[in-house]
Short mmCIF file of C-alpha atoms and ligand atoms in Angstrom, two decimals:
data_model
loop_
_atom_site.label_atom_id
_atom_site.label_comp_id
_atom_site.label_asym_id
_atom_site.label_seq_id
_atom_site.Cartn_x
_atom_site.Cartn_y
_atom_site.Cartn_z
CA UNK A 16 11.36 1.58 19.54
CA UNK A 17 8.43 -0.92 19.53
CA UNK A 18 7.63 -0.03 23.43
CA UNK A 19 4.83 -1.59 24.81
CA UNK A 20 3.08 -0.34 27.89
CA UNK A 21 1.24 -2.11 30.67
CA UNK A 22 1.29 -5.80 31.63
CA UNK A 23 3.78 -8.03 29.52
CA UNK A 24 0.96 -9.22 27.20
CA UNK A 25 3.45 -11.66 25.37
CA UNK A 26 4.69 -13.77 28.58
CA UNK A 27 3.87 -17.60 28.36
CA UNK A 28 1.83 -17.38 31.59
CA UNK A 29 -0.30 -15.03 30.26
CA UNK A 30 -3.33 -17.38 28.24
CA UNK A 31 -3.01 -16.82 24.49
CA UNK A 32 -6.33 -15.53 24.02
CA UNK A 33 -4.74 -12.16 25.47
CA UNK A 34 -0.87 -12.99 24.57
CA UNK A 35 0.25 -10.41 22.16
CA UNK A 36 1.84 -12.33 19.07
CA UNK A 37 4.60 -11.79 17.70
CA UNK A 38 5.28 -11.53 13.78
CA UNK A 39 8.80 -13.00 12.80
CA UNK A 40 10.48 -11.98 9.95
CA UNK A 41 11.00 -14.84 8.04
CA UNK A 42 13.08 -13.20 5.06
CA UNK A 43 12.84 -9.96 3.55
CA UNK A 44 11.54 -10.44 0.24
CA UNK A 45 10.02 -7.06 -0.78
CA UNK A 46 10.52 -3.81 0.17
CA UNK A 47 8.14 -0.67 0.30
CA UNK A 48 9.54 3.37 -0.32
CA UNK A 49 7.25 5.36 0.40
CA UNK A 50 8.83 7.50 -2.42
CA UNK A 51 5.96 10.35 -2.70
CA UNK A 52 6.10 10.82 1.06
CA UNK A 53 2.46 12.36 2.69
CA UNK A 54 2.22 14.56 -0.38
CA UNK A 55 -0.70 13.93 -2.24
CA UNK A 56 -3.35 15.66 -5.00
CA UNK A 57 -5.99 14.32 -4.13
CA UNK A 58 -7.85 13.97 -0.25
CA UNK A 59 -9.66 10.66 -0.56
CA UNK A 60 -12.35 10.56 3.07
CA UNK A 61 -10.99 6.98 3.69
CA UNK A 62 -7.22 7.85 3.23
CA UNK A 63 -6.28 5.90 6.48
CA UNK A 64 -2.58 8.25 6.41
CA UNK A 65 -4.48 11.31 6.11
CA UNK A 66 -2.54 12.20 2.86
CA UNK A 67 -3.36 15.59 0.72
CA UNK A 68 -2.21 18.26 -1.18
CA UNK A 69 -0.44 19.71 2.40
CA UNK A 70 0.75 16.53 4.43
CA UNK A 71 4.36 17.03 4.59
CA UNK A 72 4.44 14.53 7.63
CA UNK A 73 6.55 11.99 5.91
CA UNK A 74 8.67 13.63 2.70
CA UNK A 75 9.11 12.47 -0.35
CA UNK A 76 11.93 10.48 -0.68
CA UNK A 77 14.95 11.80 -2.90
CA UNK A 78 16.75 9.80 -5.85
CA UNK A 79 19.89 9.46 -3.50
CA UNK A 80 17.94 8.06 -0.82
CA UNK A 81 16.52 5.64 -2.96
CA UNK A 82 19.88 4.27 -4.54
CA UNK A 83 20.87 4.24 -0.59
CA UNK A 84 18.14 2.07 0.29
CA UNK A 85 18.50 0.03 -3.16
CA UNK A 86 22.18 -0.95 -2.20
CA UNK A 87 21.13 -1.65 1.24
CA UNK A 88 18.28 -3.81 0.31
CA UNK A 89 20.25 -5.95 -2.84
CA UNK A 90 22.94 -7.04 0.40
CA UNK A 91 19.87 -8.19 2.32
CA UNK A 92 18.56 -9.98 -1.26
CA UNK A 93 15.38 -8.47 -1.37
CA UNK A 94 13.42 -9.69 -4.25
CA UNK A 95 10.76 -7.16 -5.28
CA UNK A 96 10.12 -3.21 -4.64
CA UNK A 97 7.04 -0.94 -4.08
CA UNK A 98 6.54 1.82 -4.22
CA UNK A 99 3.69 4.32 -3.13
CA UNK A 100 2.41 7.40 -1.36
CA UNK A 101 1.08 10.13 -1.37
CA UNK A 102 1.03 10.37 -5.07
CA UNK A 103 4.31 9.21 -6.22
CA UNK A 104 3.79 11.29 -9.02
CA UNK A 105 3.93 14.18 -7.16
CA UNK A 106 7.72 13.36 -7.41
CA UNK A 107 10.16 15.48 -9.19
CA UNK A 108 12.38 12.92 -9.47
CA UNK A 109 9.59 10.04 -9.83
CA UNK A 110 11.19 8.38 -13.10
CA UNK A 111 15.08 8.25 -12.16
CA UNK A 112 13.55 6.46 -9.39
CA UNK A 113 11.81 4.02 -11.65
CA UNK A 114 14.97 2.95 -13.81
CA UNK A 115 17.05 2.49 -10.56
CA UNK A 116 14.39 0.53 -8.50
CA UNK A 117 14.17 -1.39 -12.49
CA UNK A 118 17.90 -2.15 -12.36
CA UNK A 119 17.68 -4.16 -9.27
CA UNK A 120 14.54 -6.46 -9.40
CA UNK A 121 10.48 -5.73 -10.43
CA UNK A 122 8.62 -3.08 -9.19
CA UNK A 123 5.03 -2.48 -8.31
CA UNK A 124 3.82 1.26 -8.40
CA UNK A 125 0.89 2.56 -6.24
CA UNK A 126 -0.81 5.64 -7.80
CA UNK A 127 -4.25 7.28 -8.07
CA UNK A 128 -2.87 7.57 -12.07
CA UNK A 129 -4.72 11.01 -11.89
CA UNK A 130 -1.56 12.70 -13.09
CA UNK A 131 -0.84 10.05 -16.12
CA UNK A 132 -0.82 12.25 -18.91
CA UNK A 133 -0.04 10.44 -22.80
CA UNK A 134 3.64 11.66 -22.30
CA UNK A 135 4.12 10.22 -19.20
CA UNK A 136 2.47 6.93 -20.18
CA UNK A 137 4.66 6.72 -23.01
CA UNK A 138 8.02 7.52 -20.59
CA UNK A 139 6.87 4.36 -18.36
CA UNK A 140 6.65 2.04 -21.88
CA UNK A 141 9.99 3.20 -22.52
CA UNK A 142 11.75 2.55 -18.99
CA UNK A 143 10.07 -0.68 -18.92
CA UNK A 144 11.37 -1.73 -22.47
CA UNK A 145 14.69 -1.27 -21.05
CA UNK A 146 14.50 -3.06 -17.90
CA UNK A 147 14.93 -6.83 -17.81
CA UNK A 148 12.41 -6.86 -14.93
CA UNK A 149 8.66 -6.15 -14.83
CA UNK A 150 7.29 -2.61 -14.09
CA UNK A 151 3.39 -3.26 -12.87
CA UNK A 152 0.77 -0.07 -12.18
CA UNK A 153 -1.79 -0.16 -9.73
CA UNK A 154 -4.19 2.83 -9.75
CA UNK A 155 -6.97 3.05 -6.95
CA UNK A 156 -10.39 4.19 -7.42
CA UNK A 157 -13.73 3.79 -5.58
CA UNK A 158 -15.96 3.24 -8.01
CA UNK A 159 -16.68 1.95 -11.89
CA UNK A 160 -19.50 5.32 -10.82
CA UNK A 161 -18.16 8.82 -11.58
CA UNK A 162 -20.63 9.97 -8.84
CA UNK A 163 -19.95 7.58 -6.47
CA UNK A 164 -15.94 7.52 -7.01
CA UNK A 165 -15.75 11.67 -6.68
CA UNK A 166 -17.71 11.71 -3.06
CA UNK A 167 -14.51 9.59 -1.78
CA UNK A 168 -11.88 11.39 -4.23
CA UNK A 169 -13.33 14.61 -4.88
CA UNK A 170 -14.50 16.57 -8.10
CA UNK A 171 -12.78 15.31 -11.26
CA UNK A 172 -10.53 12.13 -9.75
CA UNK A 173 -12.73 9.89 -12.32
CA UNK A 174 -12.15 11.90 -15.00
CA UNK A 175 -8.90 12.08 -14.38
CA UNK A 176 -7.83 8.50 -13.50
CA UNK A 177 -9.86 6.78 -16.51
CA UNK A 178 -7.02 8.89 -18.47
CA UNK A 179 -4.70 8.19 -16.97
CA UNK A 180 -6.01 4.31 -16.77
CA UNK A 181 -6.49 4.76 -20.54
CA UNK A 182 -3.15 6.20 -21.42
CA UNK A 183 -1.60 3.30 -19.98
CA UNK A 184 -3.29 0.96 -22.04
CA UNK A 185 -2.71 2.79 -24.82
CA UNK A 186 1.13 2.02 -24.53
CA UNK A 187 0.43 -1.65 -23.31
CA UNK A 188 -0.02 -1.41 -19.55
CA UNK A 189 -3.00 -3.30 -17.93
CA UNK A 190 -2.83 -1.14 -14.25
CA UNK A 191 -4.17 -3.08 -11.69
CA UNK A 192 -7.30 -1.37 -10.36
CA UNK A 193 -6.86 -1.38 -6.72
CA UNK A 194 -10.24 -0.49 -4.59
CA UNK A 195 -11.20 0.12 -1.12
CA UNK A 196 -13.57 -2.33 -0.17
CA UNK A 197 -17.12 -0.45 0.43
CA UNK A 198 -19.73 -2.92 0.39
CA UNK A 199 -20.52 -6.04 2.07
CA UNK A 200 -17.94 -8.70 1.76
CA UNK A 201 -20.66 -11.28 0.66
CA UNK A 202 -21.01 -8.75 -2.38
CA UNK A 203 -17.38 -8.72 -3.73
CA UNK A 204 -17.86 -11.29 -6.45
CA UNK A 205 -20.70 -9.13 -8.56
CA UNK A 206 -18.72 -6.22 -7.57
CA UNK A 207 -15.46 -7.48 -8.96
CA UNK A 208 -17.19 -8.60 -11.89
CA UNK A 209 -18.66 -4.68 -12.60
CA UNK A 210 -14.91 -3.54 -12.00
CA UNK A 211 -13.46 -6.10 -14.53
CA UNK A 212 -16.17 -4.85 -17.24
CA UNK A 213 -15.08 -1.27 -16.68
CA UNK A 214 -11.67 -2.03 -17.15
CA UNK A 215 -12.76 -3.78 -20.47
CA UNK A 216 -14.76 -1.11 -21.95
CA UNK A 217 -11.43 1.68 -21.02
CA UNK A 218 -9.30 -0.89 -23.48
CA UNK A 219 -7.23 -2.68 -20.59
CA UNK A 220 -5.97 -5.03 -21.99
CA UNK A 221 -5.50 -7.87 -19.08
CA UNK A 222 -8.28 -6.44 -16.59
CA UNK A 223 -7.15 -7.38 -12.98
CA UNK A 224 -8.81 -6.09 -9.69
CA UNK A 225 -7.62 -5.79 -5.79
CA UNK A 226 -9.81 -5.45 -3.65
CA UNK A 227 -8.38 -4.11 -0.35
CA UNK A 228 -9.90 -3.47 3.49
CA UNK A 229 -10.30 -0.28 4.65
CA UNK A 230 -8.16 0.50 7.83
CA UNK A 231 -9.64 2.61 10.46
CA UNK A 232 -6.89 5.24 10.74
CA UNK A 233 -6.36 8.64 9.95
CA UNK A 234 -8.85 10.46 7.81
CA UNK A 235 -11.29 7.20 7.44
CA UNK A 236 -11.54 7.25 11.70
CA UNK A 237 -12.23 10.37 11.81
CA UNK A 238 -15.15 10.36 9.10
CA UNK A 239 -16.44 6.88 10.00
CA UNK A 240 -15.00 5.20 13.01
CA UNK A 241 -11.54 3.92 14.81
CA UNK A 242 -11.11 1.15 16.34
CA UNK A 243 -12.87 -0.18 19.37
CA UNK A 244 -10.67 -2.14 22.37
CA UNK A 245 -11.72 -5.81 21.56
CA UNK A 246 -10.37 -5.12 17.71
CA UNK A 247 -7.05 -6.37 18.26
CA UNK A 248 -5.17 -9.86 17.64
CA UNK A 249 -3.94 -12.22 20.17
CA UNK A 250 -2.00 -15.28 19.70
CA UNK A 251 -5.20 -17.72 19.45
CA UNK A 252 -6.45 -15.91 16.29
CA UNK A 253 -3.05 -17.30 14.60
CA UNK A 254 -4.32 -20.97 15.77
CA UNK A 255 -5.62 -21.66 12.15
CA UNK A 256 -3.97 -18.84 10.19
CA UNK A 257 -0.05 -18.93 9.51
CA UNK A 258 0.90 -15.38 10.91
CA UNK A 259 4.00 -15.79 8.87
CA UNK A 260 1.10 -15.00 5.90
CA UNK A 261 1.25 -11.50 7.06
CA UNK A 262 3.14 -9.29 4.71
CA UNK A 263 5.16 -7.77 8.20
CA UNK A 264 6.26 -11.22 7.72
CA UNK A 265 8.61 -10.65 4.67
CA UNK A 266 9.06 -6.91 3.98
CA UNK A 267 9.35 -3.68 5.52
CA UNK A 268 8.35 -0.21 4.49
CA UNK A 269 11.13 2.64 4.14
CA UNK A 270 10.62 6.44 4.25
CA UNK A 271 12.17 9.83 4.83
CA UNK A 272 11.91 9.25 8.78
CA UNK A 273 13.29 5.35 8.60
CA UNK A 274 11.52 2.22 7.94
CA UNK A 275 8.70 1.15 9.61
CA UNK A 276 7.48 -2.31 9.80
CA UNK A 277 4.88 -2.03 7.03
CA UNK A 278 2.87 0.55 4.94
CA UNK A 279 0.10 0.67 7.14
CA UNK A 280 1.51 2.16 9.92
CA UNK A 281 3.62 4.77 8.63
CA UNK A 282 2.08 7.04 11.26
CA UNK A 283 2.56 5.29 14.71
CA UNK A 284 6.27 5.80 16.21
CA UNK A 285 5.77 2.41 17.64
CA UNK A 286 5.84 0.79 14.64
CA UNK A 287 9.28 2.61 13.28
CA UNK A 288 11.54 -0.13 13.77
CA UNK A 289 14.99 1.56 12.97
CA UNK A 290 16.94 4.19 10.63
CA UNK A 291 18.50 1.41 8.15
CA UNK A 292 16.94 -2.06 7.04
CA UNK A 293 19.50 -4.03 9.46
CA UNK A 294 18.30 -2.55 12.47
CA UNK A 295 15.01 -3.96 11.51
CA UNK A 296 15.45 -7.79 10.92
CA UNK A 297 13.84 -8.83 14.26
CA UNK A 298 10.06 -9.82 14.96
CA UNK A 299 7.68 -7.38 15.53
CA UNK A 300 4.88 -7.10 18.37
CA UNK A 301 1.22 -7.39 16.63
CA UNK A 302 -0.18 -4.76 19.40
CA UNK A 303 -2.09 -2.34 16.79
CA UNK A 304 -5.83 -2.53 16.01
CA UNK A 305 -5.02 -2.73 12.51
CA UNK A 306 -3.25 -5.94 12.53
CA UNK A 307 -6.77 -6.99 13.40
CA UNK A 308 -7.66 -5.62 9.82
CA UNK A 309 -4.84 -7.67 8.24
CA UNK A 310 -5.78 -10.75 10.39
CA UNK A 311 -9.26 -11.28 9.48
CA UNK A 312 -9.19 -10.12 6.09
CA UNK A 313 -5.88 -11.87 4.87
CA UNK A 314 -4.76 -8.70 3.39
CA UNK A 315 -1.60 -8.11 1.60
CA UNK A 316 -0.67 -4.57 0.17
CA UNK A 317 1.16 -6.91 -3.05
CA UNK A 318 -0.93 -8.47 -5.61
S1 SF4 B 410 -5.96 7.20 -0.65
FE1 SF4 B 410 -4.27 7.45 -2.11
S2 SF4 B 410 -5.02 8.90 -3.63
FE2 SF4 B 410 -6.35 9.10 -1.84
S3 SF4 B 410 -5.46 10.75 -0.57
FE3 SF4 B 410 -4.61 8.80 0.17
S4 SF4 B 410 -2.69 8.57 -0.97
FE4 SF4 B 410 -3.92 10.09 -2.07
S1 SF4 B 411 -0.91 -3.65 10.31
FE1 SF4 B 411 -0.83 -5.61 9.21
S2 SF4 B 411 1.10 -5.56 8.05
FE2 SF4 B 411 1.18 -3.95 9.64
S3 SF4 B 411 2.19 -4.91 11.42
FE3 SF4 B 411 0.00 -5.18 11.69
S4 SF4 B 411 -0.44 -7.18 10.77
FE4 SF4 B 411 1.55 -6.54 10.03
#
């Protein structure tokens, strides 16, 4: 795929303030599943892949699929997993996915941790006491505000995740709290220090905070804005930023309709660079708005 339309945008004699760069991919170091597919419980307004209790654009991904992807990926030496959503708890088949993803290298797990229940916290301890590599939890939320966190998540999602939050710690886990960004960036200290306290006071026991960007896709375009033309990146605004600092960089993102070049784009067929990992070890065009996103706010989906 990756097809680009109109004038070639990446030819030398084009000036690089309009050049479309190119991300290489130095090695592939991580790799995404999006292992609960489109599926999700909840129907956050900034959700930027529109996900909700009856998204079945991308599936959930089965156990076999995984172990496909798993054998694929330890050939290619990845290093770490991720995986994420939807809800990956939405998964039937959510913790045979855990212990094989454990088998092969650490994992990072993306959930709104609204479906954590005490049993399932306690399931998690016991994969990750017999894995030799690290299991680590991120659960989003808004808001250390009930009010505030259920206008984005909808009625109950506080309730729900500070249980969920909780009944992690109770076993040992510190989640990650992972946050869309909706305040002035100038503001994120005081904010991050509010966040940490919450944390503290639901018994976590190493409070950590990520703070991401929101992206102006799917469900948070339609309720706030897309993207306007001049949003996008061209070669000049790598001058003084490595663009090998992008994750597209070093990992790609795998789901039930092939891998794509990173989580964020999940939804454009542009960005689908092939049906197995191989096919996509090759650079990648940086012609979406959203790159402009990861560009001037440094993001990376990791911690
Ligand atoms: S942001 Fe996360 S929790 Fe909210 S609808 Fe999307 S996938 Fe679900
Ligand atoms: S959206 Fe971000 S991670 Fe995805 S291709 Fe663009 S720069 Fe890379």
């Amino acid at each position: 795929m990756n097809t680009m339309t109109g004038p070639n945008l990446s030819s030398p004699a084009v000036p690089s303030a309009t050049r479309i760069p190119e991300v290489p991919l130095v090695s592939l170091d991580t790799l995404w599943m999006q292992v609960g597919g489109t599926l999700c419980n909840l129907s956050c307004t900034h959700c930027f892949i529109s996900c909700g209790p009856k998204n079945h654009n991308h599936a959930m991904m089965s156990l076999a699929e995984v172990r496909r992807l798993l054998d694929d990926a330890g050939a290619l030496a990845v290093k770490d997993y991720w995986i994420t959503g939807g809800e990956v708890f939405l998964n039937p088949q959510i913790f045979g996915i855990l212990e094989a993803i454990l088998e092969r290298g650490p994992l990072g797990v993306l959930t709104n941790g609204t479906l954590i229940t005490p049993d399932k916290a306690r399931a998690l301890a016991d994969i990750q006491s017999r894995s030799p590599h690290r299991l680590t939890l991120r659960i989003s939320m808004e808001s250390f505000d009930e009010e505030a966190n259920n206008r984005i998540r909808g009625a109950q999602a506080y309730r729900k995740a500070v249980e969920g939050l909780r009944n992690l710690a109770a076993v040992g886990f510190s989640p990650i709290l992972t946050v869309t960004r909706s305040w002035e960036e100038e503001e994120d200290g005081p904010m991050e220090n509010r966040f940490l306290e919450f944390l503290r006071q639901n018994d976590v026991p190493e409070p950590r905070i990520k703070i991401l960007p929101g992206f102006l896709l799917g469900r948070l375009a339609e309720n706030e804005r897309g993207y306007m033309e001049e949003e996008r990146v061209t070669e000049k605004c790598f001058e003084n930023f490595p663009i090998t600092n992008l994750q597209c960089a070093s990992s790609r993102m795998a789901t039930s309709k092939g891998v794509f070049v990173c989580p964020i784009l999940v939804d454009e067929d542009r960005a689908r660079m092939g049906e197995t990992l191989k096919e996509t070890l090759r650079p990648f065009p940086l012609a979406h708005s959203a790159c402009y996103t990861c560009r001037v706010s440094g993001m990376s989906c990791k911690s």
